[in-house]
Amino acid sequence: MSPFVIVFATFFFALVFWESSFLRPFKLFAVGVHEIFHSLVALMFQVDSIQMHVYPNESGNTKIYGDLSLLQVFFIASAGYLGTAISSMWFLRACIKEEHWKMYYILFSGLIFLLSFIFIPFGSLGFWILWGGSLILGVAFLFSQNLAFGLFVFLQSFLLFYSFYDLLDFRSDSQNSDVYVLYQFLKQNYFYNGDFEVFQKVITTFWGLVILWFFYKLILTFLNFDQRQDEEPPKELPTEQVISALPEKKSQPEENPLEVDIK
């Protein structure tokens, strides 16, 4: 099945059944991946400790302890949505072009498996969701390459949809959002007293535009790849096959030359 069909079907299915309980495990997995990106970026800076949590109400948080600057906090806060969306689009690009998707598949599932032990309390909901999800990915890869390919495209499509939909869902609890964490940091350390709703719209608009730009590049990748497939000339057959494919000429009986008796 074409990756584009899987992406479109995933977007449509997620949009229609977003509030259904069927999607809850996938949404919890997406929350866990979101929090992992916060933790990965935090590792780039000198922090004392990192601990992730995923909650049954489809929310999560990452507790980071350390002396951080405003720019570092901005990068960490941005990493949740942007890291999830950009990485999923990069993986989808590899699947569309069918280039190194197996390597990215193993990298993604391996990191989820490893980081679930490092950042999340053992036995918690987040641990079982991420660790179990990585195991399912591993089993699917060993069982069938086609199944693994379809599952990988579906999962990355869902992560991309989650990143954009949840980012712009202002009905959610804004007091626990990434934007609110950044807003509180500004208030406590830089005496910022601006209106939160304005701040929220500015930051989410910026994040949303970044995601849209990468999504635009992904669409271009698909269109260019699809066009190249349509314009691809037929493969030339080896010389032996061309010769064997030609119809054989029927051999005509040799005509005896006329004998002329000159007298």
Short mmCIF file of C-alpha atoms in Angstrom, two decimals:
data_model
loop_
_atom_site.label_atom_id
_atom_site.label_comp_id
_atom_site.label_asym_id
_atom_site.label_seq_id
_atom_site.Cartn_x
_atom_site.Cartn_y
_atom_site.Cartn_z
CA MET A 1 0.00 0.00 0.00
CA SER A 2 1.22 3.50 -0.83
CA PRO A 3 2.58 5.48 2.16
CA PHE A 4 0.47 8.46 1.06
CA VAL A 5 -2.71 6.38 1.33
CA ILE A 6 -1.75 5.28 4.86
CA VAL A 7 -0.96 8.87 5.88
CA PHE A 8 -4.26 10.19 4.51
CA ALA A 9 -6.26 7.34 6.06
CA THR A 10 -4.56 7.86 9.43
CA PHE A 11 -5.30 11.59 9.42
CA PHE A 12 -8.93 11.00 8.48
CA PHE A 13 -9.41 8.20 11.02
CA ALA A 14 -7.74 10.19 13.82
CA LEU A 15 -9.81 13.30 13.08
CA VAL A 16 -13.11 11.41 13.07
CA PHE A 17 -12.42 9.18 16.09
CA TRP A 18 -10.17 11.47 18.13
CA GLU A 19 -12.40 11.31 21.21
CA SER A 20 -12.98 7.54 21.02
CA SER A 21 -11.45 5.14 23.53
CA PHE A 22 -10.00 3.08 20.66
CA LEU A 23 -7.32 5.70 20.04
CA ARG A 24 -6.41 6.07 23.71
CA PRO A 25 -3.36 3.71 23.65
CA PHE A 26 -1.98 5.52 20.60
CA LYS A 27 -2.54 8.92 22.22
CA LEU A 28 -0.78 7.79 25.39
CA PHE A 29 2.11 6.53 23.26
CA ALA A 30 2.23 9.90 21.49
CA VAL A 31 2.32 11.67 24.86
CA GLY A 32 5.23 9.47 25.89
CA VAL A 33 7.17 10.23 22.70
CA HIS A 34 6.42 13.93 23.22
CA GLU A 35 7.90 13.81 26.71
CA ILE A 36 10.93 11.84 25.49
CA PHE A 37 11.87 14.71 23.20
CA HIS A 38 11.76 17.12 26.16
CA SER A 39 14.11 14.78 27.99
CA LEU A 40 16.49 14.28 25.05
CA VAL A 41 16.97 18.01 24.55
CA ALA A 42 17.41 18.51 28.30
CA LEU A 43 20.28 16.02 28.18
CA MET A 44 22.16 18.45 25.94
CA PHE A 45 22.40 20.85 28.87
CA GLN A 46 23.85 20.45 32.35
CA VAL A 47 20.82 19.25 34.32
CA ASP A 48 20.81 17.40 37.60
CA SER A 49 18.01 14.92 36.92
CA ILE A 50 15.18 14.14 34.51
CA GLN A 51 12.01 12.20 35.20
CA MET A 52 9.05 11.62 32.86
CA HIS A 53 5.44 10.81 33.63
CA VAL A 54 2.46 9.82 31.46
CA TYR A 55 -0.98 10.05 33.06
CA PRO A 56 -4.27 8.22 32.33
CA ASN A 57 -5.96 11.50 31.31
CA GLU A 58 -3.69 11.58 28.23
CA SER A 59 -1.35 14.19 29.66
CA GLY A 60 2.26 14.04 30.75
CA ASN A 61 5.10 16.05 32.19
CA THR A 62 8.86 16.01 32.38
CA LYS A 63 10.48 17.18 35.59
CA ILE A 64 13.90 18.68 34.94
CA TYR A 65 16.11 19.87 37.77
CA GLY A 66 19.03 22.17 37.09
CA ASP A 67 20.15 25.72 36.48
CA LEU A 68 18.81 26.60 33.01
CA SER A 69 18.85 29.79 30.97
CA LEU A 70 15.84 31.22 29.13
CA LEU A 71 17.12 29.97 25.78
CA GLN A 72 17.65 26.46 27.15
CA VAL A 73 14.15 26.39 28.64
CA PHE A 74 12.74 27.58 25.30
CA PHE A 75 14.53 24.76 23.44
CA ILE A 76 13.35 22.16 25.96
CA ALA A 77 9.75 23.44 25.88
CA SER A 78 9.75 23.53 22.06
CA ALA A 79 11.19 20.03 21.74
CA GLY A 80 7.95 18.25 22.62
CA TYR A 81 5.83 19.29 19.66
CA LEU A 82 8.58 20.23 17.22
CA GLY A 83 10.76 17.19 17.95
CA THR A 84 7.86 14.77 17.57
CA ALA A 85 6.52 16.39 14.39
CA ILE A 86 9.85 16.93 12.61
CA SER A 87 11.16 13.44 13.39
CA SER A 88 7.91 11.81 12.25
CA MET A 89 8.03 13.75 8.98
CA TRP A 90 11.66 12.75 8.47
CA PHE A 91 10.75 9.09 8.99
CA LEU A 92 7.77 9.42 6.63
CA ARG A 93 10.04 10.97 4.00
CA ALA A 94 12.31 7.92 4.25
CA CYS A 95 9.29 5.63 3.87
CA ILE A 96 7.98 7.53 0.84
CA LYS A 97 11.35 7.32 -0.90
CA GLU A 98 11.93 3.81 0.51
CA GLU A 99 15.40 4.87 1.61
CA HIS A 100 16.84 3.56 4.90
CA TRP A 101 13.39 3.13 6.45
CA LYS A 102 14.50 -0.12 8.13
CA MET A 103 17.40 1.69 9.80
CA TYR A 104 15.06 4.43 11.07
CA TYR A 105 12.56 1.80 12.21
CA ILE A 106 15.17 0.02 14.32
CA LEU A 107 16.53 3.35 15.60
CA PHE A 108 13.09 4.59 16.64
CA SER A 109 11.93 1.39 18.34
CA GLY A 110 15.33 0.87 19.95
CA LEU A 111 15.44 4.37 21.43
CA ILE A 112 11.90 4.06 22.77
CA PHE A 113 12.81 0.73 24.39
CA LEU A 114 16.02 2.10 25.94
CA LEU A 115 14.72 5.49 27.09
CA SER A 116 11.65 3.96 28.74
CA PHE A 117 14.07 2.44 31.29
CA ILE A 118 16.09 5.64 31.72
CA PHE A 119 13.52 8.41 32.07
CA ILE A 120 10.32 6.73 33.30
CA PRO A 121 9.68 5.05 36.67
CA PHE A 122 9.62 1.28 36.19
CA GLY A 123 6.11 -0.16 36.30
CA SER A 124 4.33 3.16 35.72
CA LEU A 125 1.74 3.71 32.98
CA GLY A 126 4.23 5.55 30.78
CA PHE A 127 6.76 2.75 31.12
CA TRP A 128 4.34 0.04 30.02
CA ILE A 129 2.98 2.12 27.14
CA LEU A 130 6.40 2.96 25.68
CA TRP A 131 8.16 -0.29 26.53
CA GLY A 132 5.22 -2.34 25.28
CA GLY A 133 4.96 -0.26 22.13
CA SER A 134 8.64 -0.78 21.34
CA LEU A 135 8.22 -4.54 21.81
CA ILE A 136 5.26 -4.62 19.40
CA LEU A 137 7.36 -2.75 16.84
CA GLY A 138 10.17 -5.25 17.26
CA VAL A 139 7.90 -8.29 16.89
CA ALA A 140 6.23 -6.78 13.81
CA PHE A 141 9.62 -6.20 12.19
CA LEU A 142 10.67 -9.81 12.77
CA PHE A 143 7.33 -11.20 11.64
CA SER A 144 6.81 -9.31 8.37
CA GLN A 145 8.65 -6.49 6.64
CA ASN A 146 5.44 -5.34 4.92
CA LEU A 147 3.57 -5.27 8.23
CA ALA A 148 6.40 -3.35 9.86
CA PHE A 149 6.46 -0.82 7.01
CA GLY A 150 2.72 -0.17 7.23
CA LEU A 151 2.83 0.04 11.04
CA PHE A 152 5.74 2.48 10.94
CA VAL A 153 3.99 4.78 8.44
CA PHE A 154 0.76 4.65 10.47
CA LEU A 155 2.51 5.39 13.76
CA GLN A 156 4.56 8.29 12.41
CA SER A 157 1.46 9.69 10.71
CA PHE A 158 -0.42 9.52 14.01
CA LEU A 159 2.43 11.23 15.87
CA LEU A 160 2.43 14.01 13.29
CA PHE A 161 -1.34 14.44 13.55
CA TYR A 162 -1.16 14.43 17.34
CA SER A 163 1.54 17.10 17.40
CA PHE A 164 -0.42 19.52 15.26
CA TYR A 165 -3.91 18.79 16.60
CA ASP A 166 -2.98 18.84 20.28
CA LEU A 167 -0.84 21.97 19.84
CA LEU A 168 -3.80 23.95 18.50
CA ASP A 169 -6.39 22.44 20.85
CA PHE A 170 -6.91 25.43 23.16
CA ARG A 171 -9.71 23.56 24.96
CA SER A 172 -7.11 21.44 26.78
CA ASP A 173 -5.75 22.31 30.21
CA SER A 174 -3.43 25.21 29.40
CA GLN A 175 -2.11 25.30 32.97
CA ASN A 176 -0.12 22.12 32.27
CA SER A 177 0.94 22.93 28.72
CA ASP A 178 4.46 23.48 27.43
CA VAL A 179 3.59 27.10 26.68
CA TYR A 180 2.49 27.67 30.28
CA VAL A 181 5.78 26.25 31.61
CA LEU A 182 7.66 28.73 29.44
CA TYR A 183 5.32 31.54 30.52
CA GLN A 184 5.84 30.78 34.21
CA PHE A 185 9.60 30.70 33.76
CA LEU A 186 9.48 34.17 32.21
CA LYS A 187 7.29 35.50 35.01
CA GLN A 188 9.45 34.12 37.81
CA ASN A 189 12.88 34.94 36.41
CA TYR A 190 12.37 37.89 34.09
CA PHE A 191 9.35 39.60 35.68
CA TYR A 192 7.25 39.16 32.55
CA ASN A 193 3.66 40.26 33.19
CA GLY A 194 2.11 39.92 29.74
CA ASP A 195 -1.25 38.30 29.07
CA PHE A 196 -1.01 34.51 28.92
CA GLU A 197 -3.58 34.06 26.14
CA VAL A 198 -1.63 36.40 23.86
CA PHE A 199 1.63 34.67 24.78
CA GLN A 200 0.05 31.27 24.13
CA LYS A 201 -1.17 32.26 20.66
CA VAL A 202 2.20 33.74 19.69
CA ILE A 203 4.20 30.65 20.73
CA THR A 204 1.74 28.10 19.32
CA THR A 205 1.55 30.04 16.05
CA PHE A 206 5.34 29.95 15.78
CA TRP A 207 5.48 26.21 16.53
CA GLY A 208 2.57 25.56 14.18
CA LEU A 209 4.23 27.43 11.30
CA VAL A 210 7.43 25.44 11.76
CA ILE A 211 5.46 22.18 11.64
CA LEU A 212 3.52 23.37 8.57
CA TRP A 213 6.74 24.27 6.74
CA PHE A 214 8.18 20.80 7.28
CA PHE A 215 4.83 19.27 6.30
CA TYR A 216 4.93 21.29 3.08
CA LYS A 217 8.40 19.89 2.37
CA LEU A 218 7.04 16.38 3.02
CA ILE A 219 4.22 16.91 0.50
CA LEU A 220 6.75 18.14 -2.07
CA THR A 221 8.84 15.02 -1.47
CA PHE A 222 5.84 12.81 -2.19
CA LEU A 223 4.78 14.75 -5.30
CA ASN A 224 8.29 14.78 -6.75
CA PHE A 225 8.78 11.08 -6.03
CA ASP A 226 5.40 10.20 -7.55
CA GLN A 227 6.16 12.28 -10.65
CA ARG A 228 9.54 10.60 -11.10
CA GLN A 229 7.86 7.21 -10.97
CA ASP A 230 5.39 8.26 -13.71
CA GLU A 231 8.15 9.61 -15.93
CA GLU A 232 10.54 6.72 -15.40
CA PRO A 233 11.38 5.12 -18.78
CA PRO A 234 10.82 1.40 -19.18
CA LYS A 235 13.76 -0.69 -18.19
CA GLU A 236 15.88 -1.93 -21.09
CA LEU A 237 15.99 -5.66 -21.54
CA PRO A 238 19.32 -7.41 -21.87
CA THR A 239 20.44 -7.98 -25.44
CA GLU A 240 19.82 -11.72 -25.20
CA GLN A 241 16.22 -11.14 -24.09
CA VAL A 242 15.61 -8.56 -26.85
CA ILE A 243 16.86 -10.96 -29.49
CA SER A 244 14.82 -13.84 -28.11
CA ALA A 245 11.73 -11.62 -27.97
CA LEU A 246 11.90 -10.74 -31.67
CA PRO A 247 9.76 -12.89 -33.96
CA GLU A 248 11.77 -15.38 -35.89
CA LYS A 249 11.88 -14.89 -39.62
CA LYS A 250 10.57 -17.83 -41.56
CA SER A 251 13.26 -19.23 -43.76
CA GLN A 252 12.23 -19.36 -47.38
CA PRO A 253 13.32 -22.25 -49.59
CA GLU A 254 16.21 -21.38 -51.80
CA GLU A 255 15.23 -20.95 -55.40
CA ASN A 256 17.31 -22.94 -57.85
CA PRO A 257 18.93 -20.70 -60.47
CA LEU A 258 17.51 -21.03 -63.97
CA GLU A 259 19.64 -23.06 -66.28
CA VAL A 260 20.01 -21.33 -69.63
CA ASP A 261 21.32 -23.37 -72.49
CA ILE A 262 22.86 -20.99 -74.96
CA LYS A 263 23.29 -22.45 -78.31
#
